[in-house]
mmCIF file of C-alpha atoms and ligand atoms in Angstrom:
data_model
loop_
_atom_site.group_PDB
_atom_site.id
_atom_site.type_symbol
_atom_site.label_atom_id
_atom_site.label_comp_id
_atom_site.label_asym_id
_atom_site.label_seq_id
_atom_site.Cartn_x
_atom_site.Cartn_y
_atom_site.Cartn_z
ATOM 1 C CA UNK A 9 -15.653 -8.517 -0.521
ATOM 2 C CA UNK A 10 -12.000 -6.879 -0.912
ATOM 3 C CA UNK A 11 -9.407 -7.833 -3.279
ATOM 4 C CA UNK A 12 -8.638 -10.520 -0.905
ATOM 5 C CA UNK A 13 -11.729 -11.926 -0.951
ATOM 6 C CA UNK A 14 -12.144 -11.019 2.516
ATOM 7 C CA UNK A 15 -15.600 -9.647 3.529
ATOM 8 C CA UNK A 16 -15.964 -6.706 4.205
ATOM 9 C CA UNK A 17 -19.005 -4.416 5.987
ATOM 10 C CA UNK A 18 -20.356 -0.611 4.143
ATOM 11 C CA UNK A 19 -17.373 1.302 5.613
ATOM 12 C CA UNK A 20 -14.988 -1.068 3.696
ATOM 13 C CA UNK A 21 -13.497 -2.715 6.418
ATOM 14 C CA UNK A 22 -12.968 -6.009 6.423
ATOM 15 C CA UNK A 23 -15.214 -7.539 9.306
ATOM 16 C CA UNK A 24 -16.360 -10.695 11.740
ATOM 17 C CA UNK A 25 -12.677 -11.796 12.110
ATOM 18 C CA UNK A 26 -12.138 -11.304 15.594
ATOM 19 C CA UNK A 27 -14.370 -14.607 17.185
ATOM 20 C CA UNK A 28 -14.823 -16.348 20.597
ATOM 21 C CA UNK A 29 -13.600 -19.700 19.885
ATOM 22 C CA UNK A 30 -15.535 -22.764 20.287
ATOM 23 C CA UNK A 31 -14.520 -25.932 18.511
ATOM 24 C CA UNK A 32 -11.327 -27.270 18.264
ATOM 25 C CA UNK A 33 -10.222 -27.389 14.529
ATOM 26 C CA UNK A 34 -11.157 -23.816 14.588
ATOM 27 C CA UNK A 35 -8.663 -23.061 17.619
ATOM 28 C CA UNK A 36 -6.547 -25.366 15.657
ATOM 29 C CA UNK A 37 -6.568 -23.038 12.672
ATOM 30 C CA UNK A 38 -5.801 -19.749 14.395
ATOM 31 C CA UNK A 39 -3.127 -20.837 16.191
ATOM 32 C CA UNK A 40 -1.013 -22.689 13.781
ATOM 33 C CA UNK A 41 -1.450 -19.382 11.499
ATOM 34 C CA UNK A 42 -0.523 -17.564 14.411
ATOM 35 C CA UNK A 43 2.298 -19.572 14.477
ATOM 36 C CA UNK A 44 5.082 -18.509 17.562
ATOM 37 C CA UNK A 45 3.612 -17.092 20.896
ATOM 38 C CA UNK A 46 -0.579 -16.306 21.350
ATOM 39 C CA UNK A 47 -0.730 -13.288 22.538
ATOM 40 C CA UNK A 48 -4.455 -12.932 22.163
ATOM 41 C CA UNK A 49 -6.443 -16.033 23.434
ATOM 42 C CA UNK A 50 -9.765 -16.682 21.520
ATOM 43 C CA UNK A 51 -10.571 -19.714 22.957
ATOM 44 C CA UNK A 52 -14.114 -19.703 24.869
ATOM 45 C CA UNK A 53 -16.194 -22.442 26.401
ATOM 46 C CA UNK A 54 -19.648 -23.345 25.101
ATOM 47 C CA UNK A 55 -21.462 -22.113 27.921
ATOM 48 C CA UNK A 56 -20.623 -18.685 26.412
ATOM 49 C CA UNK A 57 -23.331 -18.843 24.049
ATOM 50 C CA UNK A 58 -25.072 -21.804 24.513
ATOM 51 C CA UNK A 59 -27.507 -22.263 27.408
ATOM 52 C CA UNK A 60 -29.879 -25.821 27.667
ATOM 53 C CA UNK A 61 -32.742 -25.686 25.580
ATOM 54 C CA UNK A 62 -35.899 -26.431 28.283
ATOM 55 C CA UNK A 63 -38.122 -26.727 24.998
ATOM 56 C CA UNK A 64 -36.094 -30.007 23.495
ATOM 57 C CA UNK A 65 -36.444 -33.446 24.237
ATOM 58 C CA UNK A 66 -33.068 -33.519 26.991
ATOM 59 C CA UNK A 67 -31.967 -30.201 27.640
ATOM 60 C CA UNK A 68 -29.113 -31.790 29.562
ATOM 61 C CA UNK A 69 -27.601 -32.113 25.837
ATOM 62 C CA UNK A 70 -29.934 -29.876 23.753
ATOM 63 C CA UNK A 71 -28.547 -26.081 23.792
ATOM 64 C CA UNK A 72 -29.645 -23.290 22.330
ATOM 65 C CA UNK A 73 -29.123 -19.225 22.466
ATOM 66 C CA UNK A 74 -30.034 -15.928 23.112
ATOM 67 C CA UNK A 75 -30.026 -14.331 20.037
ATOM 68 C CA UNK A 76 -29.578 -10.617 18.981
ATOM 69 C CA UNK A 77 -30.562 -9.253 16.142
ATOM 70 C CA UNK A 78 -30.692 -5.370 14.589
ATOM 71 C CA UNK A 79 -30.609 -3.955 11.485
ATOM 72 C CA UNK A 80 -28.381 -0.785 11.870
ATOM 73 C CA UNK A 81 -28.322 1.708 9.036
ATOM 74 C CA UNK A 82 -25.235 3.061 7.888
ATOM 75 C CA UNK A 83 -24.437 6.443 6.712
ATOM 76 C CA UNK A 84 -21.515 5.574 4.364
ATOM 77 C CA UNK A 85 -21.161 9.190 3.078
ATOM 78 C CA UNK A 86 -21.113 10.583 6.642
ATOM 79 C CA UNK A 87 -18.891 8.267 7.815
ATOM 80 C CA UNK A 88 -16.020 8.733 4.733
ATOM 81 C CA UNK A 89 -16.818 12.291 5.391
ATOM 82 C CA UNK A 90 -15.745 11.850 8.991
ATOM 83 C CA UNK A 91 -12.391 10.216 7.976
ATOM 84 C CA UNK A 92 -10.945 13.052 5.344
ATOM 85 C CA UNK A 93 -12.109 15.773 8.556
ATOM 86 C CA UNK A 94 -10.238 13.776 11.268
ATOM 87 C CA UNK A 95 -7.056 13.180 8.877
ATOM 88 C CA UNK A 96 -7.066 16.920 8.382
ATOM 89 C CA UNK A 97 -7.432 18.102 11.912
ATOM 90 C CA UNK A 98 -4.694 15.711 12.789
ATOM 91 C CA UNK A 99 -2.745 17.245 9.592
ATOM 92 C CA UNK A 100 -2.049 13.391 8.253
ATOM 93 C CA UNK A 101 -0.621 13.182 4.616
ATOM 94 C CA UNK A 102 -0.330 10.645 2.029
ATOM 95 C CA UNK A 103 -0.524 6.961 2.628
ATOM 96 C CA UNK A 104 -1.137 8.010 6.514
ATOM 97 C CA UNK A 105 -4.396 9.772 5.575
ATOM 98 C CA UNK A 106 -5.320 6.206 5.741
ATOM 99 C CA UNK A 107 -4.553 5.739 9.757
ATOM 100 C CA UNK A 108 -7.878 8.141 10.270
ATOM 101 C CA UNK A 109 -10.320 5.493 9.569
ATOM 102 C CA UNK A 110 -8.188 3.103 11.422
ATOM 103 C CA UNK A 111 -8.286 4.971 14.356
ATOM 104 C CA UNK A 112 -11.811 4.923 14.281
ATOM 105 C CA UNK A 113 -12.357 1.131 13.531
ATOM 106 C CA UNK A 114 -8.745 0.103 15.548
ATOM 107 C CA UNK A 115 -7.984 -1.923 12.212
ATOM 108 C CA UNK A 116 -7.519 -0.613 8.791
ATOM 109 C CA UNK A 117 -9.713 -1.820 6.020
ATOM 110 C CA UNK A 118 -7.589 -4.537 5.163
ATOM 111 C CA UNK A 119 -8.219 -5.910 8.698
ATOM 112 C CA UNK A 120 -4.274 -4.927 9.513
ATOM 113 C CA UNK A 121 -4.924 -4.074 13.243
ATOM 114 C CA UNK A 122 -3.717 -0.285 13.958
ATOM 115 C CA UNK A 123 -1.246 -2.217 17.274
ATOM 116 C CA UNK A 124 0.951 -3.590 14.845
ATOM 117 C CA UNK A 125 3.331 -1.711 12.302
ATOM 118 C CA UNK A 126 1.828 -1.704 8.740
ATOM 119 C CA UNK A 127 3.902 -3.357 6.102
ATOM 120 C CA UNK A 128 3.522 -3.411 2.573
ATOM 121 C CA UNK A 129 -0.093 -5.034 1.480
ATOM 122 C CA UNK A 130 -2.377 -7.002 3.672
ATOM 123 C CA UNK A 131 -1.458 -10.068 5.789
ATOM 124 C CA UNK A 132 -3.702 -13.061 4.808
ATOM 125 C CA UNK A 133 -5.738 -14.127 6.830
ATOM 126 C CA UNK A 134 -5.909 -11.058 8.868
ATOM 127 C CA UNK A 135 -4.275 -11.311 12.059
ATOM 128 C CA UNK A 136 -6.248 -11.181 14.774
ATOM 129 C CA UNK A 137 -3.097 -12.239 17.464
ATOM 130 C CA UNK A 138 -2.658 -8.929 19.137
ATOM 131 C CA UNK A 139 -3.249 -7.352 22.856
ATOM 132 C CA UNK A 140 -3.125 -3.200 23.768
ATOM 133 C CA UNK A 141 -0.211 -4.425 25.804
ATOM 134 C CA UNK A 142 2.469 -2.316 23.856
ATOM 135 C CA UNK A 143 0.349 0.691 23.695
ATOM 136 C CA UNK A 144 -0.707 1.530 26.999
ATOM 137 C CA UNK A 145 -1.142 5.118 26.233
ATOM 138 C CA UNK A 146 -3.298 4.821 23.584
ATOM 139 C CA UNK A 147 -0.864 6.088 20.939
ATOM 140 C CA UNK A 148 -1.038 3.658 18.677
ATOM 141 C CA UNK A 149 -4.881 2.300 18.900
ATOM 142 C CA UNK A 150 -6.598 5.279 20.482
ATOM 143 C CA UNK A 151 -8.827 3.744 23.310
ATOM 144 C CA UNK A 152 -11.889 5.206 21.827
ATOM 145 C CA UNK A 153 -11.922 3.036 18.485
ATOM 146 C CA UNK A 154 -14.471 0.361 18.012
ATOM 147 C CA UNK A 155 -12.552 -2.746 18.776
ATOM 148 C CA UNK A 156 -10.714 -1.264 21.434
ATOM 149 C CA UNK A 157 -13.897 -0.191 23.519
ATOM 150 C CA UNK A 158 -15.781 -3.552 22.205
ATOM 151 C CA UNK A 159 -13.123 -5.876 22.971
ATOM 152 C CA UNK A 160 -10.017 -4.409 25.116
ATOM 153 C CA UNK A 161 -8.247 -7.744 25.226
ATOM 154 C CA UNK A 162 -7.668 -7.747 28.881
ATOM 155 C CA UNK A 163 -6.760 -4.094 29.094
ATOM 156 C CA UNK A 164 -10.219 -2.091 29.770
ATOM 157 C CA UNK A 165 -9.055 -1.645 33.523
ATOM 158 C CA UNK A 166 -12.822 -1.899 35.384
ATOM 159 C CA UNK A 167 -12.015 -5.689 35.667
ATOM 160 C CA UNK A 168 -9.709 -8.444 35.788
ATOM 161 C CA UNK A 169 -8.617 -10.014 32.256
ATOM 162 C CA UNK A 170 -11.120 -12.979 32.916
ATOM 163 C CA UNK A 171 -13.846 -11.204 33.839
ATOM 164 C CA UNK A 172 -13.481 -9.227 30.898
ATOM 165 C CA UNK A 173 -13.609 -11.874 28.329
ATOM 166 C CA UNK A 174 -17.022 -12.911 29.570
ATOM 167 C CA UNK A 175 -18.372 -10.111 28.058
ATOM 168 C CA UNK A 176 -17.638 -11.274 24.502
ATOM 169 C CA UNK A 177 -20.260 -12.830 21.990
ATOM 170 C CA UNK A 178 -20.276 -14.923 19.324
ATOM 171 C CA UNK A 179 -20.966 -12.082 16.140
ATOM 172 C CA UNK A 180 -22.386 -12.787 12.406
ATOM 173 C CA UNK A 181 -23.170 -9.485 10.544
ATOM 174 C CA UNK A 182 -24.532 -9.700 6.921
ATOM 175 C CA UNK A 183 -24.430 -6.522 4.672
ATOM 176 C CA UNK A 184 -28.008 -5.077 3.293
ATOM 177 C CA UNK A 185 -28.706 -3.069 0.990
ATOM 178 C CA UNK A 186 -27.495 -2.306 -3.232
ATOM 179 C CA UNK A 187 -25.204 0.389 -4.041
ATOM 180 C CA UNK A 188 -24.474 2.153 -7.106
ATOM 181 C CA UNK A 189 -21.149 2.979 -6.282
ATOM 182 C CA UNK A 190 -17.887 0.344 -6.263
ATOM 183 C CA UNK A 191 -17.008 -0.037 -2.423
ATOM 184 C CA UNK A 192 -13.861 -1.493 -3.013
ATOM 185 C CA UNK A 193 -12.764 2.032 -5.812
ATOM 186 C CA UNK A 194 -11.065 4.936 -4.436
ATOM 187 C CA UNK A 195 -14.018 7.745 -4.527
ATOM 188 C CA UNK A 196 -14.995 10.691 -3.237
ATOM 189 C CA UNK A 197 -17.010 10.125 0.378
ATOM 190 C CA UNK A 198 -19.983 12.400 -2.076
ATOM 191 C CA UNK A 199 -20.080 9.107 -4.066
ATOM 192 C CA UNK A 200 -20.829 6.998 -1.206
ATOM 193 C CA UNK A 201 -24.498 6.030 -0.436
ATOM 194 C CA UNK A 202 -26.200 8.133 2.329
ATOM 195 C CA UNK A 203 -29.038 5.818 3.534
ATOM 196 C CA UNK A 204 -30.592 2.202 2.277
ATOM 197 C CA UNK A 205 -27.485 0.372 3.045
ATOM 198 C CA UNK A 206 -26.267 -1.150 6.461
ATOM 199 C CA UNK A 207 -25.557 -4.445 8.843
ATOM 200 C CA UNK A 208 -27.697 -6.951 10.036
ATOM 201 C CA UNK A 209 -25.709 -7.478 13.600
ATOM 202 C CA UNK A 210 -26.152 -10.979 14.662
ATOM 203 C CA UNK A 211 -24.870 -12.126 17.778
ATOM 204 C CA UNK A 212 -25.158 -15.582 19.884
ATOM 205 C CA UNK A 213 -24.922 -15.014 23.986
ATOM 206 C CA UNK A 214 -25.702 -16.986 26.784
ATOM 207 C CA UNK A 215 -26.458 -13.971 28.899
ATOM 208 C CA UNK A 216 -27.944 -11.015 26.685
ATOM 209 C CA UNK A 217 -27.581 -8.772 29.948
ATOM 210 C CA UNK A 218 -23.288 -9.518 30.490
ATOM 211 C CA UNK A 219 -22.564 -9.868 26.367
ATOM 212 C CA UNK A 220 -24.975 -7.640 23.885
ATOM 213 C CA UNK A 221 -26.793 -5.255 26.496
ATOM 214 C CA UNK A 222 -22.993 -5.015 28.340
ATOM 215 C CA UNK A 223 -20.681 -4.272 25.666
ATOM 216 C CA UNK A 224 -23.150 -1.434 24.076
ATOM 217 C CA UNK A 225 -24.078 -0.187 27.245
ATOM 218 C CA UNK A 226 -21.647 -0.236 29.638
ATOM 219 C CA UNK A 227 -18.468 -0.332 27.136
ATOM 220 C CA UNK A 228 -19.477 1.421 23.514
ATOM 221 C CA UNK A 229 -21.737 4.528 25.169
ATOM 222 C CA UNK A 230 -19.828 4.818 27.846
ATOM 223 C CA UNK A 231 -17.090 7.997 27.502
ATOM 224 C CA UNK A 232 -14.949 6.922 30.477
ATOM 225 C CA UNK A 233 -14.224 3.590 28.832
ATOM 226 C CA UNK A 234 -11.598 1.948 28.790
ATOM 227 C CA UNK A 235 -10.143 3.246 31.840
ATOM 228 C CA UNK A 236 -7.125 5.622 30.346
ATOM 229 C CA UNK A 237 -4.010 6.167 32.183
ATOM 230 C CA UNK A 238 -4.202 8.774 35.399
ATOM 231 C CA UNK A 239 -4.625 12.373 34.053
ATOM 232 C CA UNK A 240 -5.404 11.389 30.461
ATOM 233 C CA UNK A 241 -8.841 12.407 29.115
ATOM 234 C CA UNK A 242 -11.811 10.365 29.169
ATOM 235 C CA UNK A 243 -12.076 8.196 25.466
ATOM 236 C CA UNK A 244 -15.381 8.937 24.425
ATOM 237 C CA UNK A 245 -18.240 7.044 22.761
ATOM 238 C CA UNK A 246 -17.396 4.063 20.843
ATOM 239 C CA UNK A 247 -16.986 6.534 17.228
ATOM 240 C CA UNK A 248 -18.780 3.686 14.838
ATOM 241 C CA UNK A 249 -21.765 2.258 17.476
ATOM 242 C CA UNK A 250 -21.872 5.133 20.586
ATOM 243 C CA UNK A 251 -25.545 6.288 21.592
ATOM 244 C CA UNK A 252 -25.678 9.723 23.078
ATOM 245 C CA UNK A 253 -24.277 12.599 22.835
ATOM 246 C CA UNK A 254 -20.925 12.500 21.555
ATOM 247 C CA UNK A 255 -17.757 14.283 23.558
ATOM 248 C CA UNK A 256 -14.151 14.851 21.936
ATOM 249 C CA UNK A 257 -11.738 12.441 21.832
ATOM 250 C CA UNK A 258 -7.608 12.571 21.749
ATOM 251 C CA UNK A 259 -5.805 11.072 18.830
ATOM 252 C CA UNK A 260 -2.052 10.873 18.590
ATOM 253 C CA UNK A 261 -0.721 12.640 15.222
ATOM 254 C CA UNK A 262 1.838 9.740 14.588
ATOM 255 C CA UNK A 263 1.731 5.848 14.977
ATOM 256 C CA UNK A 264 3.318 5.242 18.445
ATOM 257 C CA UNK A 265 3.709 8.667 19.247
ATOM 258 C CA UNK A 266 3.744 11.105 21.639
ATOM 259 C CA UNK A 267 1.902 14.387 19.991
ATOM 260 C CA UNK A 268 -2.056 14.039 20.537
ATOM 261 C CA UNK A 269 -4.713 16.512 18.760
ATOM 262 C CA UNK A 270 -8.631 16.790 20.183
ATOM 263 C CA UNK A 271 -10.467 16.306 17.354
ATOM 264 C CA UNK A 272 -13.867 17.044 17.101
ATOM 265 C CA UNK A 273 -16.442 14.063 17.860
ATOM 266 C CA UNK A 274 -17.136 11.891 15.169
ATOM 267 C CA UNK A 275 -20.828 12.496 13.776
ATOM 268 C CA UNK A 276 -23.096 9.356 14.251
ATOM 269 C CA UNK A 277 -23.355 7.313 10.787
ATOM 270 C CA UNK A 278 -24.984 4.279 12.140
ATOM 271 C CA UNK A 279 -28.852 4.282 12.903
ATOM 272 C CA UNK A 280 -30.897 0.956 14.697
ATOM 273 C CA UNK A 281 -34.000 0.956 12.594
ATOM 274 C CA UNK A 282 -35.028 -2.376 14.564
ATOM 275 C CA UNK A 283 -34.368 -5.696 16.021
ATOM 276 C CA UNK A 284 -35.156 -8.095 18.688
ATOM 277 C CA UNK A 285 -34.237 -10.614 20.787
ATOM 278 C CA UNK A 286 -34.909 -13.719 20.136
ATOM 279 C CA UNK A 287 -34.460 -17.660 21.431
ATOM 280 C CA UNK A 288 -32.319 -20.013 19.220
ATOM 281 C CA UNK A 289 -33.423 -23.275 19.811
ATOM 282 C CA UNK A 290 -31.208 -26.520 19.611
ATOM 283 C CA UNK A 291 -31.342 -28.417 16.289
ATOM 284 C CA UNK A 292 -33.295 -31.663 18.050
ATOM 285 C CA UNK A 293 -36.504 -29.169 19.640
ATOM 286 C CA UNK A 294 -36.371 -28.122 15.655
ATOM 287 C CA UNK A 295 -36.726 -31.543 14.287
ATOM 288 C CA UNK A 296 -39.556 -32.486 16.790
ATOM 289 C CA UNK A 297 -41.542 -29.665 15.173
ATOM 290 C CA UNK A 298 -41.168 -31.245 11.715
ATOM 291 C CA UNK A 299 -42.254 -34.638 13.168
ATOM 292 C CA UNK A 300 -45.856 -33.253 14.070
ATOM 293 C CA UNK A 301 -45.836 -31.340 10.882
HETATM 294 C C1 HEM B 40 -22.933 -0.959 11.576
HETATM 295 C C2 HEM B 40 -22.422 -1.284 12.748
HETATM 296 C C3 HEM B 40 -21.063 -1.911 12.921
HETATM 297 C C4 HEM B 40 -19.957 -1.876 12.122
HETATM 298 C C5 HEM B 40 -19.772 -1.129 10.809
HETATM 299 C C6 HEM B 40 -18.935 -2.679 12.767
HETATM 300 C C7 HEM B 40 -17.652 -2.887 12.254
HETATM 301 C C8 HEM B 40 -16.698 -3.694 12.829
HETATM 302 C C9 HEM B 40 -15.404 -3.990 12.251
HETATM 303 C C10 HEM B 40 -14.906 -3.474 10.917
HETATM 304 C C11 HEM B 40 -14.748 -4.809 13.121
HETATM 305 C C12 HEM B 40 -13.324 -5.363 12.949
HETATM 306 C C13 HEM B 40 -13.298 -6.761 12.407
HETATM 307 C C14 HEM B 40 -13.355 -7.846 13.464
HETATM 308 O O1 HEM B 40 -12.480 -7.892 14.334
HETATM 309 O O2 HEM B 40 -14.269 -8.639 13.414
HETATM 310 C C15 HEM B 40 -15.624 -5.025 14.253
HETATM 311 C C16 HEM B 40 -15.319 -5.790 15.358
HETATM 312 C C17 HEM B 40 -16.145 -5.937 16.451
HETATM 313 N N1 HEM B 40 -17.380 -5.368 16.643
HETATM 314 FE FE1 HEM B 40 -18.378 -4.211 15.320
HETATM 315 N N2 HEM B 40 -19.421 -3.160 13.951
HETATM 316 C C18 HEM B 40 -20.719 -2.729 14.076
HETATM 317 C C19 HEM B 40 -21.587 -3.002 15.128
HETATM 318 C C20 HEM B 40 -21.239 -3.639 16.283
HETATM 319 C C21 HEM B 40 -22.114 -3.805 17.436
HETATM 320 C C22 HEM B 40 -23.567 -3.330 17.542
HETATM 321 C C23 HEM B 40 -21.388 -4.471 18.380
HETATM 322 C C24 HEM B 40 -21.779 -4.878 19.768
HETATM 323 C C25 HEM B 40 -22.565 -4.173 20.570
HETATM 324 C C26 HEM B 40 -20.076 -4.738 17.806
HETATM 325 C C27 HEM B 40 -19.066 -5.437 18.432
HETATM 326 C C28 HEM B 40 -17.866 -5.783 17.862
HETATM 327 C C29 HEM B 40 -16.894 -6.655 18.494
HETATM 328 C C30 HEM B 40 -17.033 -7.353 19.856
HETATM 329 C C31 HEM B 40 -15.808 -6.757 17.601
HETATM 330 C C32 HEM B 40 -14.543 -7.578 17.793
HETATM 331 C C33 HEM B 40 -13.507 -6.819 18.574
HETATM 332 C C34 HEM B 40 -12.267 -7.667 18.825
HETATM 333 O O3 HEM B 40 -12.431 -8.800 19.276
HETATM 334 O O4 HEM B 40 -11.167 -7.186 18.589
HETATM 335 N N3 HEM B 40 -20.012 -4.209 16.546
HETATM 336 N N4 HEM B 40 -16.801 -4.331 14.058
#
């Protein structure tokens, strides 16, 4: 967790706040904190992750899901490494040092998304009511960072805004591992553990092939994604989750700006070690079980 008690993943970002949403007090909730115009929609229908459950007594109204589940190592040293190298090649100072990492994740650790302007401290709860609309360059969020590639809010450009949202899943990661070191204290990235630490990615779907397999595949290792504007480079990998060899990617120097830099590619830091797929089943094919127990 973070002084907020917000949790947060290895990296030190805060993480699982941006959701499909399902039930209505939960919709509720985001909206009235998002209170004034949604800009960012994260309503879903069931059918996103649930399917019926042909296992339970009436899978008419028993659901369950396709499941993901890996546990992906991360490198934390690596990856704080990777931040001081990028702020340097882009020649960031101070406080903006900070923007490096966020450019990499698309929100800094506090959860502050890199779209809108940074005030003083961390908005609670972490806003999560934002589109790519006022940065269709990239120079704000570069189209490379994780949540831009893994979720481009309507603006990835291969489909229509619909279409696109089908793609989303329903995520619950859970941080493994001990570490010696305090995540939350401002140390060197030689402090940081190198191995033994990492996230157990969760993720409900109804269709493993248009959500999970889709948004790695086709969105995270895919360099031409999202589509940029006509003569800008290609993105890159997804910086955090890409598989496969790794191209350079633009950055601008300055929030909202018009200067760019090619940095060098961002080493990998996070390793699958293994995981499945599995079947979810519906709460009543689960209680049958414990009646023939
Ligand atoms: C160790 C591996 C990973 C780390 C450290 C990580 C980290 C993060 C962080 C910090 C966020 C921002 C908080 C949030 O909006 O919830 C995020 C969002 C997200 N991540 Fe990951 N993630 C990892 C793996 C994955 C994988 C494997 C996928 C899917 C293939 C994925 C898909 C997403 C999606 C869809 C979002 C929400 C984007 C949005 O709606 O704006 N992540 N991740």
């Amino acid at each position: 967790m973070n002084a907020n008690g917000e949790g947060i993943e290895h990296f030190g970002y805060v993480d699982g706040r941006s959701q499909p949403l399902f039930l209505v007090e939960d919709i509720h909730t985001e909206k009235t904190e998002t209170d004034g115009i949604s800009v960012w929609d994260p309503t879903a229908p069931l059918n996103q992750v649930l399917v019926p459950d042909h296992a339970a007594p009436d899978p008419e109204v028993h659901f369950g899901s396709y499941f993901v589940f890996r546990k992906l190592e991360q490198n934390v040293r690596r990856f704080k490494q990777s931040e001081e190298t990028l702020a340097d090649q882009l020649g960031l100072v101070g406080e903006d040092r900070e923007r490096a990492g966020a450019m990499i994740v698309g929100r800094f650790e506090d959860g502050t998304p890199l779209t809108a302007q940074r005030e003083e401290g961390a908005e609670s709860p972490v806003p999560n009511n934002f589109d790519y609309g006022s940065d269709a360059a990239g120079a704000k969020c570069p189209f490379q960072a994780h949540i831009r590639k893994t979720n481009p809010r309507g603006s990835g450009g291969a489909e229509e805004p619909p279409r696109e949202r089908l793609h989303l899943m329903a995520r619950r990661g859970v941080p493994y591992g001990e570490r010696a070191d305090d995540p939350n204290a401002d140390l060197p990235p030689s402090a940081r553990p190198s191995g033994g630490v990492g996230l157990l990615f969760m993720a409900f779907n109804s269709v493993l092939g248009n959500q999970f397999e889709f948004t790695q595949a086709i969105w995270a290792n895919n360099p031409g994604f999202p589509i940029p504007p006509d003569g800008a480079k290609p993105p890159g990998l997804d910086p955090v989750i890409g598989q496969g060899p790794r191209p350079e990617s633009v950055y601008p120097t300055e929030w909202a700006g018009t200067r760019t830099v090619t940095a060098d590619p961002i080493p990998q830091a996070v390793t699958l070690k293994g995981g499945d797929y599995f079947f979810m089943p519906s709460l009543a094919f689960l209680r049958g079980l414990g009646g023939k127990g």
